[in-house]
Every structure is written in structure tokens, then in C-alpha cells.
Coordinates of C-alpha atoms in Angstrom, one line a residue:
X1 CA -108.9 218.7 110.0
X2 CA -105.5 219.7 108.7
X3 CA -106.3 223.3 108.9
X4 CA -107.4 222.9 112.6
X5 CA -104.2 221.2 113.5
X6 CA -102.2 223.9 111.7
X7 CA -104.0 226.7 113.5
X8 CA -103.5 225.0 116.9
X9 CA -99.8 224.5 116.2
X10 CA -99.3 228.1 115.2
X11 CA -101.2 229.3 118.3
X12 CA -99.2 227.0 120.5
X13 CA -95.9 228.4 118.9
X14 CA -97.0 231.9 119.4
X15 CA -97.8 231.3 123.1
X16 CA -94.4 229.7 123.6
X17 CA -92.6 232.6 121.8
X18 CA -94.4 235.1 124.0
X19 CA -93.5 233.2 127.3
X20 CA -89.9 232.5 126.2
X21 CA -86.9 234.9 126.8
X22 CA -84.8 235.4 123.7
X23 CA -81.4 234.2 124.0
X24 CA -78.3 235.4 122.0
X25 CA -76.0 232.9 123.4
X26 CA -76.2 230.0 125.9
X27 CA -75.0 232.3 128.7
X28 CA -76.5 235.7 127.7
X29 CA -80.1 236.8 127.9
X30 CA -81.6 240.1 126.5
X31 CA -83.0 242.0 129.4
X32 CA -83.9 245.6 130.2
X33 CA -81.3 245.4 132.9
X34 CA -78.3 245.1 130.5
X35 CA -75.6 247.4 131.6
X36 CA -74.7 250.1 129.0
X37 CA -71.0 249.0 128.8
X38 CA -71.7 245.3 128.3
X39 CA -72.3 244.4 124.7
X40 CA -74.5 241.5 123.7
X41 CA -72.8 238.5 122.3
X42 CA -73.4 239.8 118.8
X43 CA -72.3 243.3 119.7
X44 CA -69.0 242.0 121.2
X45 CA -68.4 239.9 118.1
X46 CA -69.0 242.9 115.8
X47 CA -66.9 245.1 118.0
X48 CA -64.0 242.7 117.7
X49 CA -64.5 242.8 113.9
X50 CA -64.3 246.6 114.0
X51 CA -61.2 246.7 116.2
X52 CA -59.2 244.0 114.3
X53 CA -56.6 245.1 111.7
X54 CA -58.1 246.2 108.3
X55 CA -56.2 243.5 106.4
X56 CA -57.8 240.8 108.6
X57 CA -61.4 242.0 109.1
X58 CA -62.8 242.0 105.5
X59 CA -63.5 245.7 105.5
X60 CA -64.8 247.1 102.3
X61 CA -65.1 250.8 103.1
X62 CA -62.5 253.4 104.1
X63 CA -63.5 256.4 106.0
X64 CA -60.9 259.3 105.7
X65 CA -61.0 262.1 108.3
X66 CA -60.2 265.7 107.6
X67 CA -56.7 265.3 109.0
X68 CA -56.0 262.2 106.9
X69 CA -56.7 259.4 109.4
X70 CA -58.1 256.3 107.9
X71 CA -60.7 254.0 109.4
X72 CA -61.6 250.6 107.9
X73 CA -65.3 249.7 108.1
X74 CA -68.0 247.5 106.6
X75 CA -70.5 248.8 104.2
X76 CA -73.4 246.6 105.3
X77 CA -73.0 247.4 108.9
X78 CA -72.7 251.1 108.3
X79 CA -75.8 251.1 106.0
X80 CA -77.8 249.0 108.5
X81 CA -77.1 251.3 111.4
X82 CA -76.6 254.9 109.9
X83 CA -79.1 256.7 107.8
X84 CA -76.2 258.7 106.2
X85 CA -74.5 255.6 105.0
X86 CA -77.7 253.9 104.0
X87 CA -78.5 256.8 101.7
X88 CA -74.9 256.9 100.4
X89 CA -74.8 253.1 99.6
X90 CA -78.2 253.0 97.9
X91 CA -76.1 253.7 94.7
X92 CA -74.3 250.4 94.0
X93 CA -71.5 252.3 92.4
X94 CA -71.0 254.6 95.4
X95 CA -67.3 255.1 96.2
X96 CA -65.9 252.9 99.0
X97 CA -63.6 255.6 100.1
X98 CA -65.5 258.3 101.9
X99 CA -64.0 261.6 103.0
X100 CA -65.6 262.8 106.2
X101 CA -65.4 266.4 107.3
X102 CA -64.8 265.3 110.8
X103 CA -61.6 266.3 112.7
X104 CA -62.0 264.4 115.9
X105 CA -61.1 260.7 115.5
X106 CA -62.1 259.9 119.0
X107 CA -65.7 261.1 118.2
X108 CA -65.9 259.0 115.0
X109 CA -64.3 256.0 116.8
X110 CA -66.8 256.2 119.7
X111 CA -69.6 256.6 117.2
X112 CA -68.4 253.6 115.2
X113 CA -68.0 251.5 118.4
X114 CA -71.7 252.2 119.1
X115 CA -72.6 251.5 115.5
X116 CA -70.9 248.0 115.7
X117 CA -71.9 247.1 119.3
X118 CA -74.8 249.3 120.5
X119 CA -72.7 250.4 123.5
X120 CA -70.1 253.0 124.4
X121 CA -67.6 251.2 126.8
X122 CA -66.9 252.5 130.3
X123 CA -63.6 254.2 129.5
X124 CA -65.0 255.8 126.3
X125 CA -68.2 256.8 128.1
X126 CA -66.3 258.6 130.9
X127 CA -64.3 260.5 128.3
X128 CA -67.5 261.3 126.4
X129 CA -69.0 262.8 129.6
X130 CA -65.9 264.9 130.3
X131 CA -64.8 266.0 126.8
X132 CA -67.0 265.5 123.8
X133 CA -70.8 265.0 124.6
X134 CA -71.8 267.7 122.2
X135 CA -69.6 266.6 119.4
X136 CA -70.8 263.0 119.8
X137 CA -74.5 264.2 119.7
X138 CA -73.7 266.3 116.7
X139 CA -72.2 263.2 114.9
X140 CA -75.2 261.0 115.9
X141 CA -77.5 263.5 114.2
X142 CA -75.3 264.2 111.3
X143 CA -74.8 260.5 110.4
X144 CA -78.3 259.5 111.6
X145 CA -77.0 256.8 113.8
X146 CA -80.0 254.9 115.1
X147 CA -80.3 255.2 118.9
X148 CA -77.0 257.0 119.6
X149 CA -78.4 260.4 120.4
X150 CA -80.8 258.8 122.9
X151 CA -77.9 256.7 124.4
X152 CA -75.8 259.7 125.0
X153 CA -78.7 261.7 126.5
X154 CA -79.4 258.8 128.9
X155 CA -75.7 258.5 129.9
X156 CA -75.6 262.3 130.5
X157 CA -78.9 262.3 132.5
X158 CA -77.5 259.4 134.6
X159 CA -74.4 261.4 135.3
X160 CA -76.5 264.5 136.2
X161 CA -78.6 262.3 138.6
X162 CA -75.4 261.0 140.2
X163 CA -74.3 264.6 140.8
X164 CA -77.6 265.6 142.3
X165 CA -77.7 262.7 144.8

């Protein structure tokens, strides 16, 4: 009898989960219609973390670009979202200061905004379309950023479609 009740409860919960929209916050639902420049609640929170001053955000990694610019970041977020950093941080003694052979801070910043929030904001997206789409695609592949290459391609296809209409 207990097994029957347990099985019925599990089936009922599975049916409820299938029919329920997942909610990140009380006022925000995940949908396929989410605009590409509006982060989810979680994405917005992580983006604020990335954009806050290094001494206030608990960063544990410093990325140094070819021209000496320093970017504070978070090891766990980088490793979760970028294959390059996941491989680097597999070694628990991996250095927390990483020299990147990247000259363009705007490309790395845009890439990291995507890493933290899953979006490229409107102003950044417009600049991307005008100035640096190839550089950002190259960075997406080089750092193995999950979803970024596809995101850039979708934005570019949307822009091309607008021009054709």
C-alpha cells in the first residue's frame, strides 16, 4: 500500500511539473519570447556582480589583457560557462591571474557580460553588429563560451532579415 501511494504521489508531482511554468522570480517567467537584451532575474543579478567594483564583488580571478587592462571575475562562473576556463581550473592550483592574448577589451567585456547574464545588451549588441562580430565569434570559439556563437549568429541573422525587409 505504501508503494502505491508513493508511486501515485510521484506521478502527480511529475504531471504538475509538466503543466507548470518555471518561475525565476515572482514577476518573471521563462518563455521562448524573452527578448535578447532583457536578462532573467538570475542573469541580471550576476551581471550586477560582474559590473560592481572588484573590491566589493568577491572576485577570485584577474584576467589581464595584452595591453595590461585587468578584469576581475569569478572562477566558478567562468568555469561553469566557458570550456576554456573549466579546463584551466580543473587544476586546483591553477593561477588566479590569467594573461589573455586578447587586445580588445570591448570584446572580452561583451563576452563576459554574456557569460554572466546570457545576453548582450542593446547598446553592446548594436556595437557588436557594427564593429566586432567576427572578433566576438572568434572569442566565443576560443574560450568555448556555451551558446555565445549561436547567440551572435542569431543577432546577425536578425539584422540581415531587417535589412532585407
